[in-house]
mmCIF file with all atom_site columns, C-alpha atoms in Angstrom:
data_model
loop_
_atom_site.group_PDB
_atom_site.id
_atom_site.type_symbol
_atom_site.label_atom_id
_atom_site.label_alt_id
_atom_site.label_comp_id
_atom_site.label_asym_id
_atom_site.label_entity_id
_atom_site.label_seq_id
_atom_site.pdbx_PDB_ins_code
_atom_site.Cartn_x
_atom_site.Cartn_y
_atom_site.Cartn_z
_atom_site.occupancy
_atom_site.B_iso_or_equiv
_atom_site.pdbx_formal_charge
_atom_site.auth_seq_id
_atom_site.auth_comp_id
_atom_site.auth_asym_id
_atom_site.auth_atom_id
_atom_site.pdbx_PDB_model_num
ATOM 1   C CA . MET N 1 1   ? 0.288   -0.157 0.350   1.00 0.00 ? 3   MET N CA 1
ATOM 2   C CA . VAL N 1 2   ? 3.480   2.496  1.127   1.00 0.00 ? 4   VAL N CA 1
ATOM 3   C CA . GLN N 1 3   ? 6.705   1.969  0.440   1.00 0.00 ? 5   GLN N CA 1
ATOM 4   C CA . ILE N 1 4   ? 10.036  4.714  1.090   1.00 0.00 ? 6   ILE N CA 1
ATOM 5   C CA . ALA N 1 5   ? 13.187  4.019  1.262   1.00 0.00 ? 7   ALA N CA 1
ATOM 6   C CA . HIS N 1 6   ? 15.750  5.895  1.754   1.00 0.00 ? 8   HIS N CA 1
ATOM 7   C CA . ILE N 1 7   ? 14.237  8.939  1.464   1.00 0.00 ? 9   ILE N CA 1
ATOM 8   C CA . ASN N 1 8   ? 16.281  11.851 2.738   1.00 0.00 ? 10  ASN N CA 1
ATOM 9   C CA . LYS N 1 9   ? 14.425  15.730 2.658   1.00 0.00 ? 11  LYS N CA 1
ATOM 10  C CA . SER N 1 10  ? 17.397  18.956 3.690   1.00 0.00 ? 12  SER N CA 1
ATOM 11  C CA . PHE N 1 11  ? 16.163  23.214 4.051   1.00 0.00 ? 13  PHE N CA 1
ATOM 12  C CA . GLY N 1 12  ? 19.468  24.451 3.612   1.00 0.00 ? 14  GLY N CA 1
ATOM 13  C CA . ALA N 1 13  ? 21.981  23.093 6.296   1.00 0.00 ? 15  ALA N CA 1
ATOM 14  C CA . GLN N 1 14  ? 19.214  20.825 8.133   1.00 0.00 ? 16  GLN N CA 1
ATOM 15  C CA . GLN N 1 15  ? 18.576  17.840 7.215   1.00 0.00 ? 17  GLN N CA 1
ATOM 16  C CA . VAL N 1 16  ? 14.761  17.010 8.059   1.00 0.00 ? 18  VAL N CA 1
ATOM 17  C CA . LEU N 1 17  ? 14.095  13.491 6.860   1.00 0.00 ? 19  LEU N CA 1
ATOM 18  C CA . ARG N 1 18  ? 17.580  10.922 7.493   1.00 0.00 ? 20  ARG N CA 1
ATOM 19  C CA . ASP N 1 19  ? 17.587  7.175  5.296   1.00 0.00 ? 21  ASP N CA 1
ATOM 20  C CA . VAL N 1 20  ? 13.627  6.861  6.208   1.00 0.00 ? 22  VAL N CA 1
ATOM 21  C CA . SER N 1 21  ? 11.986  3.845  5.114   1.00 0.00 ? 23  SER N CA 1
ATOM 22  C CA . LEU N 1 22  ? 8.815   1.867  6.945   1.00 0.00 ? 24  LEU N CA 1
ATOM 23  C CA . GLU N 1 23  ? 5.875   -0.479 4.307   1.00 0.00 ? 25  GLU N CA 1
ATOM 24  C CA . ILE N 1 24  ? 3.037   0.188  5.308   1.00 0.00 ? 26  ILE N CA 1
ATOM 25  C CA . PRO N 1 25  ? 0.204   -2.688 4.453   1.00 0.00 ? 27  PRO N CA 1
ATOM 26  C CA . ALA N 1 26  ? -4.321  -1.616 3.021   1.00 0.00 ? 28  ALA N CA 1
ATOM 27  C CA . GLY N 1 27  ? -5.917  -1.378 6.595   1.00 0.00 ? 29  GLY N CA 1
ATOM 28  C CA . GLN N 1 28  ? -3.386  -0.952 8.934   1.00 0.00 ? 30  GLN N CA 1
ATOM 29  C CA . ILE N 1 29  ? -3.523  1.474  11.312  1.00 0.00 ? 31  ILE N CA 1
ATOM 30  C CA . VAL N 1 30  ? 0.152   3.244  11.353  1.00 0.00 ? 32  VAL N CA 1
ATOM 31  C CA . GLY N 1 31  ? 0.768   5.984  14.798  1.00 0.00 ? 33  GLY N CA 1
ATOM 32  C CA . LEU N 1 32  ? 2.863   8.370  13.795  1.00 0.00 ? 34  LEU N CA 1
ATOM 33  C CA . LEU N 1 33  ? 4.493   10.309 16.542  1.00 0.00 ? 35  LEU N CA 1
ATOM 34  C CA . GLY N 1 34  ? 7.563   11.960 18.011  1.00 0.00 ? 36  GLY N CA 1
ATOM 35  C CA . PRO N 1 35  ? 8.574   15.366 19.627  1.00 0.00 ? 37  PRO N CA 1
ATOM 36  C CA . ASN N 1 36  ? 8.559   19.146 18.420  1.00 0.00 ? 38  ASN N CA 1
ATOM 37  C CA . GLY N 1 37  ? 10.554  19.505 14.980  1.00 0.00 ? 39  GLY N CA 1
ATOM 38  C CA . ALA N 1 38  ? 10.739  15.150 14.775  1.00 0.00 ? 40  ALA N CA 1
ATOM 39  C CA . GLY N 1 39  ? 9.648   15.050 11.420  1.00 0.00 ? 41  GLY N CA 1
ATOM 40  C CA . LYS N 1 40  ? 6.147   14.023 11.158  1.00 0.00 ? 42  LYS N CA 1
ATOM 41  C CA . SER N 1 41  ? 5.141   16.787 8.891   1.00 0.00 ? 43  SER N CA 1
ATOM 42  C CA . THR N 1 42  ? 7.694   16.797 6.185   1.00 0.00 ? 44  THR N CA 1
ATOM 43  C CA . LEU N 1 43  ? 6.987   13.214 5.276   1.00 0.00 ? 45  LEU N CA 1
ATOM 44  C CA . MET N 1 44  ? 3.505   13.382 5.356   1.00 0.00 ? 46  MET N CA 1
ATOM 45  C CA . LYS N 1 45  ? 3.939   16.301 2.767   1.00 0.00 ? 47  LYS N CA 1
ATOM 46  C CA . ILE N 1 46  ? 6.015   14.247 1.645   1.00 0.00 ? 48  ILE N CA 1
ATOM 47  C CA . LEU N 1 47  ? 3.505   12.021 1.386   1.00 0.00 ? 49  LEU N CA 1
ATOM 48  C CA . ILE N 1 48  ? 0.590   14.049 0.527   1.00 0.00 ? 50  ILE N CA 1
ATOM 49  C CA . GLY N 1 49  ? 2.856   14.697 -2.812  1.00 0.00 ? 51  GLY N CA 1
ATOM 50  C CA . LEU N 1 50  ? 3.332   18.419 -1.723  1.00 0.00 ? 52  LEU N CA 1
ATOM 51  C CA . TRP N 1 51  ? 7.016   18.501 -1.022  1.00 0.00 ? 53  TRP N CA 1
ATOM 52  C CA . SER N 1 52  ? 9.020   15.952 -3.057  1.00 0.00 ? 54  SER N CA 1
ATOM 53  C CA . ALA N 1 53  ? 11.261  14.353 -1.153  1.00 0.00 ? 55  ALA N CA 1
ATOM 54  C CA . ASP N 1 54  ? 15.659  14.781 -2.298  1.00 0.00 ? 56  ASP N CA 1
ATOM 55  C CA . SER N 1 55  ? 17.029  11.003 -2.850  1.00 0.00 ? 57  SER N CA 1
ATOM 56  C CA . GLY N 1 56  ? 15.114  7.998  -2.245  1.00 0.00 ? 58  GLY N CA 1
ATOM 57  C CA . THR N 1 57  ? 12.123  5.816  -3.895  1.00 0.00 ? 59  THR N CA 1
ATOM 58  C CA . LEU N 1 58  ? 7.734   5.947  -2.850  1.00 0.00 ? 60  LEU N CA 1
ATOM 59  C CA . GLN N 1 59  ? 5.419   4.204  -3.702  1.00 0.00 ? 61  GLN N CA 1
ATOM 60  C CA . VAL N 1 60  ? 1.950   5.954  -2.467  1.00 0.00 ? 62  VAL N CA 1
ATOM 61  C CA . PRO N 1 61  ? -1.588  5.095  -3.743  1.00 0.00 ? 63  PRO N CA 1
ATOM 62  C CA . GLN N 1 62  ? -2.932  7.105  -6.365  1.00 0.00 ? 64  GLN N CA 1
ATOM 63  C CA . ARG N 1 63  ? -5.667  7.850  -3.865  1.00 0.00 ? 65  ARG N CA 1
ATOM 64  C CA . ILE N 1 64  ? -5.024  10.182 -0.867  1.00 0.00 ? 66  ILE N CA 1
ATOM 65  C CA . GLY N 1 65  ? -6.917  11.658 1.394   1.00 0.00 ? 67  GLY N CA 1
ATOM 66  C CA . TYR N 1 66  ? -5.330  14.592 4.056   1.00 0.00 ? 68  TYR N CA 1
ATOM 67  C CA . LEU N 1 67  ? -7.125  16.151 6.944   1.00 0.00 ? 69  LEU N CA 1
ATOM 68  C CA . PRO N 1 68  ? -4.346  19.024 7.909   1.00 0.00 ? 70  PRO N CA 1
ATOM 69  C CA . GLU N 1 69  ? -3.872  19.784 12.129  1.00 0.00 ? 71  GLU N CA 1
ATOM 70  C CA . ASN N 1 70  ? -5.161  23.377 11.240  1.00 0.00 ? 72  ASN N CA 1
ATOM 71  C CA . ASN N 1 71  ? -8.682  21.904 9.484   1.00 0.00 ? 73  ASN N CA 1
ATOM 72  C CA . PRO N 1 72  ? -9.412  25.031 7.024   1.00 0.00 ? 74  PRO N CA 1
ATOM 73  C CA . LEU N 1 73  ? -12.878 25.523 6.522   1.00 0.00 ? 75  LEU N CA 1
ATOM 74  C CA . TYR N 1 74  ? -15.319 27.851 4.818   1.00 0.00 ? 76  TYR N CA 1
ATOM 75  C CA . GLU N 1 75  ? -17.544 28.190 7.649   1.00 0.00 ? 77  GLU N CA 1
ATOM 76  C CA . ASP N 1 76  ? -19.705 31.096 5.605   1.00 0.00 ? 78  ASP N CA 1
ATOM 77  C CA . MET N 1 77  ? -20.913 27.567 3.240   1.00 0.00 ? 79  MET N CA 1
ATOM 78  C CA . TYR N 1 78  ? -23.710 24.701 4.318   1.00 0.00 ? 80  TYR N CA 1
ATOM 79  C CA . VAL N 1 79  ? -21.962 21.695 5.176   1.00 0.00 ? 81  VAL N CA 1
ATOM 80  C CA . PRO N 1 80  ? -23.182 19.737 1.964   1.00 0.00 ? 82  PRO N CA 1
ATOM 81  C CA . GLU N 1 81  ? -22.664 22.580 -0.002  1.00 0.00 ? 83  GLU N CA 1
ATOM 82  C CA . TYR N 1 82  ? -18.410 22.339 1.492   1.00 0.00 ? 84  TYR N CA 1
ATOM 83  C CA . LEU N 1 83  ? -18.578 18.968 0.047   1.00 0.00 ? 85  LEU N CA 1
ATOM 84  C CA . GLU N 1 84  ? -19.677 19.648 -3.183  1.00 0.00 ? 86  GLU N CA 1
ATOM 85  C CA . PHE N 1 85  ? -17.816 22.425 -3.766  1.00 0.00 ? 87  PHE N CA 1
ATOM 86  C CA . MET N 1 86  ? -14.552 20.978 -2.695  1.00 0.00 ? 88  MET N CA 1
ATOM 87  C CA . ALA N 1 87  ? -14.768 17.471 -4.508  1.00 0.00 ? 89  ALA N CA 1
ATOM 88  C CA . GLN N 1 88  ? -15.552 20.186 -7.693  1.00 0.00 ? 90  GLN N CA 1
ATOM 89  C CA . MET N 1 89  ? -11.780 21.476 -6.658  1.00 0.00 ? 91  MET N CA 1
ATOM 90  C CA . THR N 1 90  ? -10.425 18.308 -7.611  1.00 0.00 ? 92  THR N CA 1
ATOM 91  C CA . ASN N 1 91  ? -12.413 17.571 -10.661 1.00 0.00 ? 93  ASN N CA 1
ATOM 92  C CA . ASP N 1 92  ? -12.997 13.383 -8.733  1.00 0.00 ? 94  ASP N CA 1
ATOM 93  C CA . GLN N 1 93  ? -15.577 12.197 -11.590 1.00 0.00 ? 95  GLN N CA 1
ATOM 94  C CA . ILE N 1 94  ? -16.276 9.460  -7.605  1.00 0.00 ? 96  ILE N CA 1
ATOM 95  C CA . ALA N 1 95  ? -16.740 12.480 -5.441  1.00 0.00 ? 97  ALA N CA 1
ATOM 96  C CA . ASN N 1 96  ? -20.090 13.611 -6.378  1.00 0.00 ? 98  ASN N CA 1
ATOM 97  C CA . GLY N 1 97  ? -23.476 14.507 -5.217  1.00 0.00 ? 99  GLY N CA 1
ATOM 98  C CA . PRO N 1 98  ? -24.610 10.772 -4.312  1.00 0.00 ? 100 PRO N CA 1
ATOM 99  C CA . MET N 1 99  ? -20.989 10.371 -2.089  1.00 0.00 ? 101 MET N CA 1
ATOM 100 C CA . VAL N 1 100 ? -21.049 14.087 -0.611  1.00 0.00 ? 102 VAL N CA 1
ATOM 101 C CA . ASN N 1 101 ? -24.849 12.674 0.630   1.00 0.00 ? 103 ASN N CA 1
ATOM 102 C CA . ASP N 1 102 ? -23.067 8.886  2.283   1.00 0.00 ? 104 ASP N CA 1
ATOM 103 C CA . LEU N 1 103 ? -20.044 10.634 3.424   1.00 0.00 ? 105 LEU N CA 1
ATOM 104 C CA . ILE N 1 104 ? -22.161 12.398 5.861   1.00 0.00 ? 106 ILE N CA 1
ATOM 105 C CA . ALA N 1 105 ? -23.885 9.685  6.599   1.00 0.00 ? 107 ALA N CA 1
ATOM 106 C CA . LEU N 1 106 ? -20.625 8.323  7.708   1.00 0.00 ? 108 LEU N CA 1
ATOM 107 C CA . VAL N 1 107 ? -18.878 11.023 9.661   1.00 0.00 ? 109 VAL N CA 1
ATOM 108 C CA . GLY N 1 108 ? -22.698 11.705 11.728  1.00 0.00 ? 110 GLY N CA 1
ATOM 109 C CA . LEU N 1 109 ? -22.820 15.431 9.743   1.00 0.00 ? 111 LEU N CA 1
ATOM 110 C CA . THR N 1 110 ? -26.804 13.704 8.884   1.00 0.00 ? 112 THR N CA 1
ATOM 111 C CA . PRO N 1 111 ? -28.727 16.206 11.541  1.00 0.00 ? 113 PRO N CA 1
ATOM 112 C CA . GLU N 1 112 ? -26.092 19.390 10.518  1.00 0.00 ? 114 GLU N CA 1
ATOM 113 C CA . ARG N 1 113 ? -26.560 19.479 7.553   1.00 0.00 ? 115 ARG N CA 1
ATOM 114 C CA . HIS N 1 114 ? -28.747 22.513 7.436   1.00 0.00 ? 116 HIS N CA 1
ATOM 115 C CA . LYS N 1 115 ? -26.193 24.837 9.277   1.00 0.00 ? 117 LYS N CA 1
ATOM 116 C CA . HIS N 1 116 ? -23.558 26.844 8.364   1.00 0.00 ? 118 HIS N CA 1
ATOM 117 C CA . ILE N 1 117 ? -20.315 25.194 9.128   1.00 0.00 ? 119 ILE N CA 1
ATOM 118 C CA . ARG N 1 118 ? -19.352 28.401 11.301  1.00 0.00 ? 120 ARG N CA 1
ATOM 119 C CA . GLU N 1 119 ? -22.465 27.483 12.889  1.00 0.00 ? 121 GLU N CA 1
ATOM 120 C CA . LEU N 1 120 ? -21.317 24.150 14.412  1.00 0.00 ? 122 LEU N CA 1
ATOM 121 C CA . SER N 1 121 ? -19.164 23.076 17.264  1.00 0.00 ? 123 SER N CA 1
ATOM 122 C CA . LYS N 1 122 ? -15.199 21.975 16.988  1.00 0.00 ? 124 LYS N CA 1
ATOM 123 C CA . GLY N 1 123 ? -16.227 18.006 17.594  1.00 0.00 ? 125 GLY N CA 1
ATOM 124 C CA . TYR N 1 124 ? -18.767 18.007 14.450  1.00 0.00 ? 126 TYR N CA 1
ATOM 125 C CA . ARG N 1 125 ? -15.965 20.583 11.935  1.00 0.00 ? 127 ARG N CA 1
ATOM 126 C CA . GLN N 1 126 ? -13.915 18.483 12.932  1.00 0.00 ? 128 GLN N CA 1
ATOM 127 C CA . ARG N 1 127 ? -15.706 15.128 10.878  1.00 0.00 ? 129 ARG N CA 1
ATOM 128 C CA . VAL N 1 128 ? -16.421 17.794 7.695   1.00 0.00 ? 130 VAL N CA 1
ATOM 129 C CA . GLY N 1 129 ? -12.964 17.931 7.632   1.00 0.00 ? 131 GLY N CA 1
ATOM 130 C CA . LEU N 1 130 ? -13.195 14.094 7.888   1.00 0.00 ? 132 LEU N CA 1
ATOM 131 C CA . ALA N 1 131 ? -15.513 14.170 5.346   1.00 0.00 ? 133 ALA N CA 1
ATOM 132 C CA . GLN N 1 132 ? -13.515 16.208 3.073   1.00 0.00 ? 134 GLN N CA 1
ATOM 133 C CA . ALA N 1 133 ? -10.876 13.890 3.580   1.00 0.00 ? 135 ALA N CA 1
ATOM 134 C CA . LEU N 1 134 ? -12.330 11.072 2.287   1.00 0.00 ? 136 LEU N CA 1
ATOM 135 C CA . LEU N 1 135 ? -13.943 12.206 -0.345  1.00 0.00 ? 137 LEU N CA 1
ATOM 136 C CA . GLY N 1 136 ? -13.000 9.992  -3.457  1.00 0.00 ? 138 GLY N CA 1
ATOM 137 C CA . ASP N 1 137 ? -12.569 7.937  -1.456  1.00 0.00 ? 139 ASP N CA 1
ATOM 138 C CA . PRO N 1 138 ? -9.242  8.179  -0.886  1.00 0.00 ? 140 PRO N CA 1
ATOM 139 C CA . GLN N 1 139 ? -6.965  4.444  -0.972  1.00 0.00 ? 141 GLN N CA 1
ATOM 140 C CA . LEU N 1 140 ? -4.663  6.420  2.313   1.00 0.00 ? 142 LEU N CA 1
ATOM 141 C CA . LEU N 1 141 ? -6.037  8.369  4.947   1.00 0.00 ? 143 LEU N CA 1
ATOM 142 C CA . ILE N 1 142 ? -3.713  10.343 6.399   1.00 0.00 ? 144 ILE N CA 1
ATOM 143 C CA . LEU N 1 143 ? -4.764  12.789 10.269  1.00 0.00 ? 145 LEU N CA 1
ATOM 144 C CA . ASP N 1 144 ? -2.431  15.112 11.674  1.00 0.00 ? 146 ASP N CA 1
ATOM 145 C CA . GLU N 1 145 ? -3.584  15.917 15.199  1.00 0.00 ? 147 GLU N CA 1
ATOM 146 C CA . PRO N 1 146 ? -7.260  14.891 14.055  1.00 0.00 ? 148 PRO N CA 1
ATOM 147 C CA . THR N 1 147 ? -8.676  15.025 17.741  1.00 0.00 ? 149 THR N CA 1
ATOM 148 C CA . THR N 1 148 ? -6.303  18.788 19.628  1.00 0.00 ? 150 THR N CA 1
ATOM 149 C CA . GLY N 1 149 ? -9.232  20.483 21.204  1.00 0.00 ? 151 GLY N CA 1
ATOM 150 C CA . LEU N 1 150 ? -12.144 18.010 20.952  1.00 0.00 ? 152 LEU N CA 1
ATOM 151 C CA . ASP N 1 151 ? -13.939 17.794 24.465  1.00 0.00 ? 153 ASP N CA 1
ATOM 152 C CA . PRO N 1 152 ? -13.816 14.067 26.276  1.00 0.00 ? 154 PRO N CA 1
ATOM 153 C CA . ASN N 1 153 ? -17.343 13.194 24.130  1.00 0.00 ? 155 ASN N CA 1
ATOM 154 C CA . GLN N 1 154 ? -16.098 14.646 20.771  1.00 0.00 ? 156 GLN N CA 1
ATOM 155 C CA . LEU N 1 155 ? -12.851 12.307 21.690  1.00 0.00 ? 157 LEU N CA 1
ATOM 156 C CA . VAL N 1 156 ? -14.379 9.265  21.828  1.00 0.00 ? 158 VAL N CA 1
ATOM 157 C CA . GLU N 1 157 ? -16.688 10.082 18.760  1.00 0.00 ? 159 GLU N CA 1
ATOM 158 C CA . ILE N 1 158 ? -14.000 10.651 16.708  1.00 0.00 ? 160 ILE N CA 1
ATOM 159 C CA . ARG N 1 159 ? -12.080 8.053  17.685  1.00 0.00 ? 161 ARG N CA 1
ATOM 160 C CA . SER N 1 160 ? -14.171 5.594  16.664  1.00 0.00 ? 162 SER N CA 1
ATOM 161 C CA . LEU N 1 161 ? -14.563 7.232  13.490  1.00 0.00 ? 163 LEU N CA 1
ATOM 162 C CA . ILE N 1 162 ? -11.469 7.101  12.464  1.00 0.00 ? 164 ILE N CA 1
ATOM 163 C CA . ARG N 1 163 ? -11.103 3.240  13.433  1.00 0.00 ? 165 ARG N CA 1
ATOM 164 C CA . ASP N 1 164 ? -14.217 2.296  11.541  1.00 0.00 ? 166 ASP N CA 1
ATOM 165 C CA . LEU N 1 165 ? -12.819 4.382  9.671   1.00 0.00 ? 167 LEU N CA 1
ATOM 166 C CA . THR N 1 166 ? -9.832  2.105  8.009   1.00 0.00 ? 168 THR N CA 1
ATOM 167 C CA . LYS N 1 167 ? -13.781 -0.551 7.087   1.00 0.00 ? 169 LYS N CA 1
ATOM 168 C CA . SER N 1 168 ? -16.067 1.285  6.337   1.00 0.00 ? 170 SER N CA 1
ATOM 169 C CA . PRO N 1 169 ? -17.411 1.544  2.832   1.00 0.00 ? 171 PRO N CA 1
ATOM 170 C CA . ILE N 1 170 ? -18.039 5.472  1.487   1.00 0.00 ? 172 ILE N CA 1
ATOM 171 C CA . THR N 1 171 ? -20.610 4.180  -0.870  1.00 0.00 ? 173 THR N CA 1
ATOM 172 C CA . HIS N 1 172 ? -22.838 2.347  -1.995  1.00 0.00 ? 174 HIS N CA 1
ATOM 173 C CA . HIS N 1 173 ? -22.311 3.364  -5.557  1.00 0.00 ? 175 HIS N CA 1
ATOM 174 C CA . PRO N 1 174 ? -19.410 2.640  -7.719  1.00 0.00 ? 176 PRO N CA 1
ATOM 175 C CA . SER N 1 175 ? -16.122 2.179  -5.959  1.00 0.00 ? 177 SER N CA 1
ATOM 176 C CA . PRO N 1 176 ? -12.500 1.662  -7.286  1.00 0.00 ? 178 PRO N CA 1
ATOM 177 C CA . VAL N 1 177 ? -11.235 1.046  -4.064  1.00 0.00 ? 179 VAL N CA 1
ATOM 178 C CA . THR N 1 178 ? -10.764 -2.223 -3.584  1.00 0.00 ? 180 THR N CA 1
ATOM 179 C CA . GLN N 1 179 ? -8.845  -2.570 -0.358  1.00 0.00 ? 181 GLN N CA 1
ATOM 180 C CA . PRO N 1 180 ? -9.150  -1.950 3.207   1.00 0.00 ? 182 PRO N CA 1
ATOM 181 C CA . ARG N 1 181 ? -8.275  1.548  3.682   1.00 0.00 ? 183 ARG N CA 1
ATOM 182 C CA . SER N 1 182 ? -4.733  2.509  5.087   1.00 0.00 ? 184 SER N CA 1
ATOM 183 C CA . VAL N 1 183 ? -4.757  5.072  7.462   1.00 0.00 ? 185 VAL N CA 1
ATOM 184 C CA . ILE N 1 184 ? -1.405  7.488  8.628   1.00 0.00 ? 186 ILE N CA 1
ATOM 185 C CA . LEU N 1 185 ? -2.794  9.178  11.991  1.00 0.00 ? 187 LEU N CA 1
ATOM 186 C CA . SER N 1 186 ? 0.512   11.765 13.620  1.00 0.00 ? 188 SER N CA 1
ATOM 187 C CA . THR N 1 187 ? -0.715  12.839 16.896  1.00 0.00 ? 189 THR N CA 1
ATOM 188 C CA . HIS N 1 188 ? 1.732   13.522 20.466  1.00 0.00 ? 190 HIS N CA 1
ATOM 189 C CA . ILE N 1 189 ? -1.760  11.146 22.269  1.00 0.00 ? 191 ILE N CA 1
ATOM 190 C CA . MET N 1 190 ? 0.072   8.169  23.515  1.00 0.00 ? 192 MET N CA 1
ATOM 191 C CA . GLN N 1 191 ? -3.700  6.799  24.564  1.00 0.00 ? 193 GLN N CA 1
ATOM 192 C CA . GLU N 1 192 ? -4.990  7.779  21.128  1.00 0.00 ? 194 GLU N CA 1
ATOM 193 C CA . VAL N 1 193 ? -2.425  6.099  19.166  1.00 0.00 ? 195 VAL N CA 1
ATOM 194 C CA . ARG N 1 194 ? -2.861  2.641  22.299  1.00 0.00 ? 196 ARG N CA 1
ATOM 195 C CA . GLU N 1 195 ? -7.100  2.646  21.666  1.00 0.00 ? 197 GLU N CA 1
ATOM 196 C CA . MET N 1 196 ? -7.303  3.487  17.613  1.00 0.00 ? 198 MET N CA 1
ATOM 197 C CA . CYS N 1 197 ? -3.049  2.421  16.444  1.00 0.00 ? 199 CYS N CA 1
ATOM 198 C CA . ASP N 1 198 ? -2.042  -1.320 14.700  1.00 0.00 ? 200 ASP N CA 1
ATOM 199 C CA . ARG N 1 199 ? 1.331   0.062  15.199  1.00 0.00 ? 201 ARG N CA 1
ATOM 200 C CA . VAL N 1 200 ? 3.209   2.543  16.667  1.00 0.00 ? 202 VAL N CA 1
ATOM 201 C CA . ILE N 1 201 ? 5.835   4.273  14.628  1.00 0.00 ? 203 ILE N CA 1
ATOM 202 C CA . ILE N 1 202 ? 8.320   7.155  16.304  1.00 0.00 ? 204 ILE N CA 1
ATOM 203 C CA . LEU N 1 203 ? 10.608  9.077  14.728  1.00 0.00 ? 205 LEU N CA 1
ATOM 204 C CA . ASP N 1 204 ? 13.002  11.695 16.193  1.00 0.00 ? 206 ASP N CA 1
ATOM 205 C CA . HIS N 1 205 ? 15.605  13.980 14.246  1.00 0.00 ? 207 HIS N CA 1
ATOM 206 C CA . GLY N 1 206 ? 14.467  12.476 10.946  1.00 0.00 ? 208 GLY N CA 1
ATOM 207 C CA . THR N 1 207 ? 14.931  8.626  11.411  1.00 0.00 ? 209 THR N CA 1
ATOM 208 C CA . ILE N 1 208 ? 12.620  5.892  13.241  1.00 0.00 ? 210 ILE N CA 1
ATOM 209 C CA . LYS N 1 209 ? 13.782  4.752  15.546  1.00 0.00 ? 211 LYS N CA 1
ATOM 210 C CA . ALA N 1 210 ? 11.109  2.958  16.587  1.00 0.00 ? 212 ALA N CA 1
ATOM 211 C CA . ASP N 1 211 ? 8.683   0.757  14.474  1.00 0.00 ? 213 ASP N CA 1
ATOM 212 C CA . GLU N 1 212 ? 6.707   -1.682 16.648  1.00 0.00 ? 214 GLU N CA 1
ATOM 213 C CA . PRO N 1 213 ? 3.526   -3.311 16.531  1.00 0.00 ? 215 PRO N CA 1
ATOM 214 C CA . ILE N 1 214 ? 0.888   -1.807 19.035  1.00 0.00 ? 216 ILE N CA 1
ATOM 215 C CA . GLU N 1 215 ? -0.032  -5.071 21.112  1.00 0.00 ? 217 GLU N CA 1
ATOM 216 C CA . GLN N 1 216 ? 4.128   -6.182 21.774  1.00 0.00 ? 218 GLN N CA 1
ATOM 217 C CA . ILE N 1 217 ? 4.867   -2.969 23.740  1.00 0.00 ? 219 ILE N CA 1
ATOM 218 C CA . ASP N 1 218 ? 4.254   -2.615 26.805  1.00 0.00 ? 220 ASP N CA 1
ATOM 219 C CA . ASN N 1 219 ? 4.234   1.010  28.195  1.00 0.00 ? 221 ASN N CA 1
ATOM 220 C CA . LEU N 1 220 ? 4.348   3.356  24.858  1.00 0.00 ? 222 LEU N CA 1
ATOM 221 C CA . GLU N 1 221 ? 5.077   6.140  26.778  1.00 0.00 ? 223 GLU N CA 1
ATOM 222 C CA . GLN N 1 222 ? 8.373   5.346  28.190  1.00 0.00 ? 224 GLN N CA 1
ATOM 223 C CA . LEU N 1 223 ? 9.434   4.103  25.320  1.00 0.00 ? 225 LEU N CA 1
ATOM 224 C CA . PHE N 1 224 ? 8.841   7.213  23.032  1.00 0.00 ? 226 PHE N CA 1
ATOM 225 C CA . HIS N 1 225 ? 10.579  8.066  26.630  1.00 0.00 ? 227 HIS N CA 1
ATOM 226 C CA . ASN N 1 226 ? 14.092  6.009  25.541  1.00 0.00 ? 228 ASN N CA 1
ATOM 227 C CA . VAL N 1 227 ? 13.608  6.658  21.768  1.00 0.00 ? 229 VAL N CA 1
ATOM 228 C CA . THR N 1 228 ? 13.853  9.925  21.811  1.00 0.00 ? 230 THR N CA 1
ATOM 229 C CA . LEU N 1 229 ? 16.769  11.375 24.626  1.00 0.00 ? 231 LEU N CA 1
#
């Protein structure tokens, strides 16, 4: 699903990624952890094609969905209006009217669909961002701090939704995606990784310090502390 081999990236004299290699199979939720400045955002931007690597090889699915940390939205639009507009902006033939309606139902926005985005709570705005990231039925979904600022109830709901995204069909209409969806989740919240992820990758100073199945980690906080000293 995702294959990265010996990726390097520098900005001037600062090397941000150093010989990063990893594989992510279809249907896996991977937690991406690391201190500030570890290279997580750079890696995600290379994966979505916003930046290019200086060297190394990269194989990613054709269809990628991305939810950035700041989740920019057009707040004067209604929920379906915004999603339809974004679908038109991407010129995606799959992200049509029926898919927008299916997405609104999938992410639990049906009760809020007739509201302007500015009227929505933080939790519902995150759902709009998730719906946008899912336009076009991506094979890979990349989420950057998707639960920042949510209250405890919203946390539970969004985490449950993200867990379901690897297996939930977006639409009953024809779709080119036949494999389970993979998810890369960048976060600073250890509990989030334990609850949602199948695997954790810890990045520090641009290198992968740990890459392990979550079920084999007894103490994630201790592991993070040990490899990022």
